[in-house]
XYZ file of C-alpha atoms in Angstrom:
402
model
C 127.304 126.970 149.411
C 128.111 123.253 151.500
C 125.045 124.540 153.764
C 122.922 124.781 150.184
C 124.455 121.201 148.561
C 123.458 119.690 151.863
C 119.889 120.912 151.810
C 120.073 119.702 148.279
C 121.225 116.237 148.879
C 118.891 115.752 151.925
C 115.891 117.165 150.052
C 116.957 114.559 147.335
C 117.377 111.580 149.952
C 114.161 112.090 151.451
C 112.280 111.814 147.741
C 114.144 108.556 147.370
C 113.339 107.390 150.813
C 116.469 107.692 152.134
C 117.095 108.699 155.791
C 118.300 112.509 156.284
C 120.894 111.556 158.647
C 122.540 109.502 156.568
C 124.532 112.318 154.950
C 127.872 113.906 156.502
C 128.880 117.405 155.597
C 131.799 117.061 152.950
C 131.274 113.310 151.840
C 128.758 110.970 150.307
C 128.417 107.908 152.494
C 126.534 104.423 152.451
C 122.725 104.990 152.023
C 123.264 108.302 150.811
C 124.065 108.728 146.880
C 127.073 106.498 147.114
C 126.757 103.597 144.346
C 123.482 105.424 142.883
C 123.438 106.423 139.460
C 122.080 110.174 139.005
C 119.730 111.191 136.667
C 121.101 112.967 133.923
C 119.578 116.538 133.564
C 118.863 118.163 130.253
C 119.450 115.140 128.566
C 117.187 114.515 125.678
C 116.102 110.703 125.099
C 118.195 108.753 122.796
C 117.420 109.483 119.534
C 119.188 108.328 116.294
C 118.509 106.915 112.659
C 115.880 104.209 113.010
C 114.422 102.230 110.002
C 112.063 98.970 110.501
C 114.464 96.485 108.891
C 117.872 96.091 107.353
C 116.672 93.536 104.904
C 113.656 93.799 102.265
C 110.257 92.920 103.046
C 107.962 91.167 100.878
C 104.794 93.014 102.041
C 106.606 96.432 101.424
C 105.443 98.908 99.316
C 107.955 100.294 96.278
C 107.716 102.977 93.843
C 110.046 103.880 90.425
C 112.255 106.784 90.585
C 115.811 108.163 90.581
C 118.420 109.448 93.047
C 120.601 111.911 91.295
C 119.666 110.360 87.680
C 120.340 106.699 88.961
C 117.305 104.689 88.676
C 116.080 102.609 91.290
C 113.194 100.914 93.341
C 112.366 102.977 96.406
C 110.705 101.454 99.597
C 108.336 103.610 100.987
C 108.889 103.119 104.907
C 107.075 105.185 107.768
C 108.741 103.400 110.205
C 112.206 105.081 109.418
C 113.097 108.490 110.583
C 115.407 108.923 107.945
C 116.127 108.368 104.525
C 118.859 105.483 103.552
C 120.700 104.688 100.255
C 122.498 101.824 99.702
C 126.221 101.483 100.022
C 126.906 100.541 96.297
C 124.735 103.018 94.618
C 126.415 105.664 96.867
C 129.830 104.994 95.652
C 128.686 106.087 92.124
C 128.019 109.452 93.616
C 131.674 109.930 95.064
C 132.016 113.382 94.471
C 128.516 114.596 96.639
C 129.142 111.724 99.385
C 130.267 112.872 102.825
C 131.865 110.546 105.018
C 130.776 110.107 108.663
C 132.843 108.736 111.408
C 131.939 105.455 113.082
C 130.101 106.585 116.069
C 126.409 106.874 114.050
C 124.627 103.687 113.819
C 121.239 102.978 112.660
C 118.817 101.141 115.004
C 115.772 98.470 113.568
C 112.845 97.583 115.494
C 114.265 93.879 115.946
C 117.483 95.704 117.653
C 119.772 95.122 114.687
C 122.487 97.809 114.310
C 124.694 98.674 111.341
C 126.921 101.952 110.944
C 126.298 104.857 108.775
C 128.731 105.161 106.421
C 128.337 108.888 105.245
C 125.562 111.039 103.852
C 124.704 113.264 100.891
C 122.475 115.716 99.853
C 120.650 114.461 96.922
C 117.960 115.296 94.216
C 115.265 112.410 94.476
C 113.145 112.238 91.606
C 109.485 110.750 92.248
C 107.028 110.965 89.453
C 107.427 113.695 87.291
C 108.852 116.182 90.430
C 112.291 116.301 91.610
C 113.001 117.102 95.701
C 116.410 117.847 97.397
C 116.676 115.996 100.410
C 119.901 114.769 102.615
C 120.019 110.835 102.684
C 122.072 108.775 104.402
C 124.178 105.538 103.462
C 124.044 102.381 105.165
C 124.451 98.520 104.376
C 120.645 97.574 103.595
C 119.157 95.539 101.143
C 116.895 97.639 99.586
C 118.175 100.364 97.122
C 116.962 103.345 98.641
C 114.133 103.770 101.884
C 112.079 106.813 101.823
C 111.736 107.509 105.549
C 109.379 109.628 107.500
C 111.742 112.692 107.038
C 111.172 112.894 103.576
C 107.464 111.977 103.499
C 106.633 114.728 106.252
C 108.653 117.589 104.749
C 107.424 117.249 100.926
C 103.817 116.267 102.218
C 103.345 113.123 100.967
C 100.317 111.022 101.395
C 100.185 107.159 101.860
C 96.894 105.512 100.807
C 97.251 101.986 101.404
C 93.606 100.942 100.307
C 94.749 102.390 96.704
C 98.166 101.544 97.152
C 99.307 104.669 96.140
C 101.183 107.919 97.279
C 100.140 111.457 96.534
C 101.910 114.894 96.031
C 101.575 118.112 94.378
C 98.218 116.671 92.454
C 100.116 113.689 91.460
C 99.283 109.802 92.034
C 102.247 107.638 92.070
C 101.412 103.999 92.138
C 102.829 102.060 94.956
C 103.682 97.717 94.478
C 104.537 95.055 96.233
C 108.415 93.325 96.087
C 106.907 90.446 94.378
C 106.043 92.617 91.527
C 109.659 93.359 90.921
C 110.404 89.496 90.167
C 107.047 89.081 88.305
C 108.181 90.473 84.863
C 104.905 89.720 83.056
C 101.876 87.466 82.753
C 100.234 85.484 80.101
C 96.797 86.627 78.634
C 94.195 83.688 77.672
C 91.780 83.462 75.575
C 88.392 83.980 77.395
C 86.567 81.721 74.890
C 87.109 79.920 71.715
C 87.345 82.335 68.591
C 87.676 81.952 65.318
C 89.768 84.814 63.290
C 88.930 85.201 59.503
C 91.779 84.924 57.058
C 93.519 88.079 56.594
C 91.348 90.195 59.400
C 91.734 91.430 62.548
C 89.616 90.374 65.619
C 89.187 92.250 68.961
C 89.439 89.163 71.495
C 88.448 89.286 74.968
C 91.165 87.619 77.439
C 91.926 87.187 80.796
C 95.092 87.587 82.900
C 96.646 84.044 83.960
C 97.756 85.286 87.262
C 95.294 88.087 88.801
C 96.194 90.964 91.475
C 99.456 91.429 90.834
C 99.798 94.526 89.246
C 96.865 96.763 87.409
C 98.052 98.260 84.717
C 99.821 96.572 81.999
C 100.923 96.517 78.037
C 99.806 93.747 75.961
C 102.284 92.231 73.565
C 102.843 89.165 71.316
C 103.620 85.930 73.528
C 107.223 85.083 72.734
C 106.733 81.707 74.060
C 103.900 80.824 71.444
C 104.971 80.075 68.083
C 102.378 81.551 65.626
C 103.214 82.585 62.577
C 100.921 85.030 60.492
C 99.631 86.259 63.888
C 100.469 89.656 65.436
C 99.166 91.268 68.431
C 98.839 95.007 68.740
C 100.574 96.583 71.956
C 98.002 98.304 73.720
C 97.524 99.563 77.650
C 95.185 97.573 79.661
C 93.676 97.873 82.779
C 93.893 93.879 84.161
C 91.114 94.809 86.793
C 88.515 94.947 84.312
C 86.106 91.773 83.466
C 87.726 91.310 80.181
C 91.132 92.366 78.500
C 90.694 93.664 75.012
C 93.580 92.179 72.689
C 93.441 92.911 68.930
C 94.855 90.206 67.144
C 95.306 90.146 63.088
C 95.588 86.993 60.963
C 97.716 87.500 58.152
C 97.171 83.865 56.872
C 94.898 82.942 54.247
C 93.112 80.584 56.203
C 91.426 80.960 59.470
C 92.910 80.722 62.904
C 91.351 78.999 65.186
C 92.390 80.319 69.165
C 90.646 77.509 71.695
C 89.429 79.054 75.006
C 92.404 79.214 77.945
C 94.999 79.661 75.164
C 97.908 81.963 75.422
C 97.105 84.947 73.009
C 99.240 87.368 74.956
C 101.617 88.682 77.466
C 101.324 91.964 79.622
C 104.461 93.941 81.007
C 103.417 95.889 84.312
C 103.819 99.580 83.674
C 103.892 102.535 86.108
C 101.106 104.880 85.947
C 101.340 108.491 87.271
C 98.142 110.267 87.225
C 98.720 114.230 87.421
C 95.601 115.691 88.373
C 95.148 119.262 86.895
C 95.137 122.341 89.282
C 92.167 124.043 90.062
C 91.997 128.011 89.225
C 89.498 130.513 89.771
C 87.517 131.730 86.907
C 89.100 134.995 87.823
C 92.620 135.460 85.791
C 94.931 137.434 87.669
C 97.501 139.207 84.960
C 100.661 141.338 85.656
C 99.750 144.822 87.352
C 101.932 146.197 84.593
C 98.886 145.899 82.511
C 97.312 148.516 84.326
C 99.821 150.873 82.826
C 99.596 150.762 79.028
C 98.393 154.578 78.439
C 101.377 155.017 75.819
C 99.770 152.142 73.553
C 96.975 152.409 71.692
C 93.320 150.503 72.173
C 94.503 148.225 69.374
C 98.007 147.636 70.934
C 96.622 147.299 74.463
C 94.125 144.087 73.701
C 97.206 142.626 71.621
C 99.346 142.927 74.735
C 96.824 141.508 76.995
C 96.043 138.506 74.806
C 99.853 137.904 74.728
C 100.349 138.053 78.227
C 97.085 135.969 78.839
C 98.633 133.142 76.321
C 101.717 132.849 78.876
C 100.326 133.656 81.856
C 102.082 130.710 83.235
C 105.346 132.585 83.271
C 104.495 134.873 85.674
C 104.280 134.296 89.407
C 100.744 135.212 90.587
C 101.775 135.719 94.338
C 105.083 135.655 96.794
C 104.877 131.858 97.139
C 105.002 131.128 93.225
C 108.589 131.681 92.717
C 109.251 128.291 90.299
C 112.556 126.415 90.389
C 114.839 125.520 87.563
C 116.496 121.952 87.515
C 118.529 122.303 84.727
C 121.649 123.073 86.723
C 123.007 122.848 90.294
C 124.377 126.040 91.482
C 127.783 126.149 93.112
C 129.762 128.591 94.953
C 133.479 128.495 94.155
C 135.673 129.328 97.498
C 138.793 127.730 96.494
C 140.581 126.204 99.610
C 139.393 129.093 102.021
C 138.136 127.552 105.453
C 134.698 128.128 106.238
C 133.121 131.188 107.348
C 130.742 131.290 110.338
C 129.649 134.422 111.548
C 127.431 134.884 114.774
C 123.945 135.686 114.277
C 122.822 139.091 115.042
C 120.596 140.017 118.000
C 117.070 140.929 116.920
C 114.756 143.026 118.951
C 112.102 140.935 120.715
C 109.455 143.160 118.745
C 111.009 141.822 115.547
C 112.042 138.076 116.286
C 108.435 136.531 115.912
C 108.273 138.428 112.364
C 111.512 136.558 111.568
C 110.304 133.630 112.514
C 107.567 133.836 110.729
C 109.499 134.699 107.282
C 111.643 131.823 108.048
C 108.606 129.365 108.664
C 106.925 130.618 105.153
C 110.185 130.168 102.951
C 110.324 126.669 104.459
C 106.934 125.956 103.365
C 107.428 127.135 99.788
C 110.345 124.993 99.329
C 112.453 128.627 99.223
C 115.027 127.237 102.175
C 115.396 124.120 103.746
C 116.552 122.990 107.088
C 120.278 122.481 106.899
C 123.624 121.714 108.930
C 127.259 123.219 108.014
C 130.222 125.092 108.839
C 128.893 128.060 106.732
C 126.742 130.745 108.559
C 125.845 134.393 107.832
C 123.781 136.823 110.040
C 120.232 137.774 108.677
C 119.067 141.102 108.063
C 115.703 142.600 108.404
C 114.969 145.157 105.990
C 112.063 147.672 106.056
C 110.702 148.358 102.712
C 108.419 151.489 101.743
C 105.181 149.989 101.958
C 106.043 148.943 105.436
C 106.542 145.353 104.754
C 109.967 143.323 105.429
C 112.179 142.171 103.269
C 114.401 139.249 104.327
C 117.960 139.488 104.000
C 121.561 137.281 104.528
C 124.579 139.568 105.055
C 127.028 137.594 102.815
C 129.483 140.369 102.336
C 132.486 138.068 104.127
C 131.098 135.304 101.692
C 131.594 137.576 98.343
C 135.067 138.618 99.514
C 136.418 134.686 99.137
C 134.016 133.800 96.382
C 136.294 133.568 93.049
């Protein structure tokens, strides 16, 4: 063994340009490995939670959403590898918050560091969809930072040209931080207009400040006192050449609106465009419709019509499983310590099959990656048709479940 160690040391010395005769058996001498920092073997590069900056940026892009029912602005940060929640908002979710030790810190691109105070498995709502994801708690300026882990996991696409983010057929607009401070803008009359007595006119207007936000709702300008004049609320696109403003004159004499006069205000709105899913012309109805021999022709027609009307209630494939967001399932194990069973060895021929089944469930949103003290072994069961059913042996867990 000493001879083998000596040979290894001499080989290492030659690779570093150190003469082999500097080594003596049984000790490290000057010029050999003494005073040298040995390279670490099998050590991964230093990784940890990263974020672009701890403080908000004026050129950052935000979207409106909620975390566990708490409405907040979310910064989309592709430079962050984790999703973060500000500490004061996390305090409202104490029951779900898991506190972490002070050994985990968050690093920024400029080199700043701050402590990760905890983590929680949260329900994040963006647009009309809800996503379940693990987020970390830290002292950051923005209420929430959506990191690359969240964007990649749920297949988000960020379009900087259109300032929008897309997922699952929805287009959610992104806006800069300055929009949050700009609550409204004035709409000015494009040209001099006379509204007849007790009449309504459609007046062309232009935004006082352009390119701040696109979609807005028009309202009566509170800073201008015009008795007997009403402005209809309407959804308008500020990128158009002119904004149509419907103005009603309730007075018994004409009302004059000069060019450049404030005729309305616009408040920004968030537009979520839901694109309809494309379906093929062929309608796939449940296979149970093929076995309706006990019914007469009229009854079969009525059943087919009923199934076709409510076909969205039936799964069309194995990946079409649906999800109920009305409640959150919990398993009550009382004070029993976590049960962590070792995985059972699978035959090599079935290991690839198990990996494919796990990947398929992850891609379909049935399961997600997690790290916890509970673990149960998987069981692959061969079905009658030759396919495989992926099962988990939860018998130990069932014994302690109340």
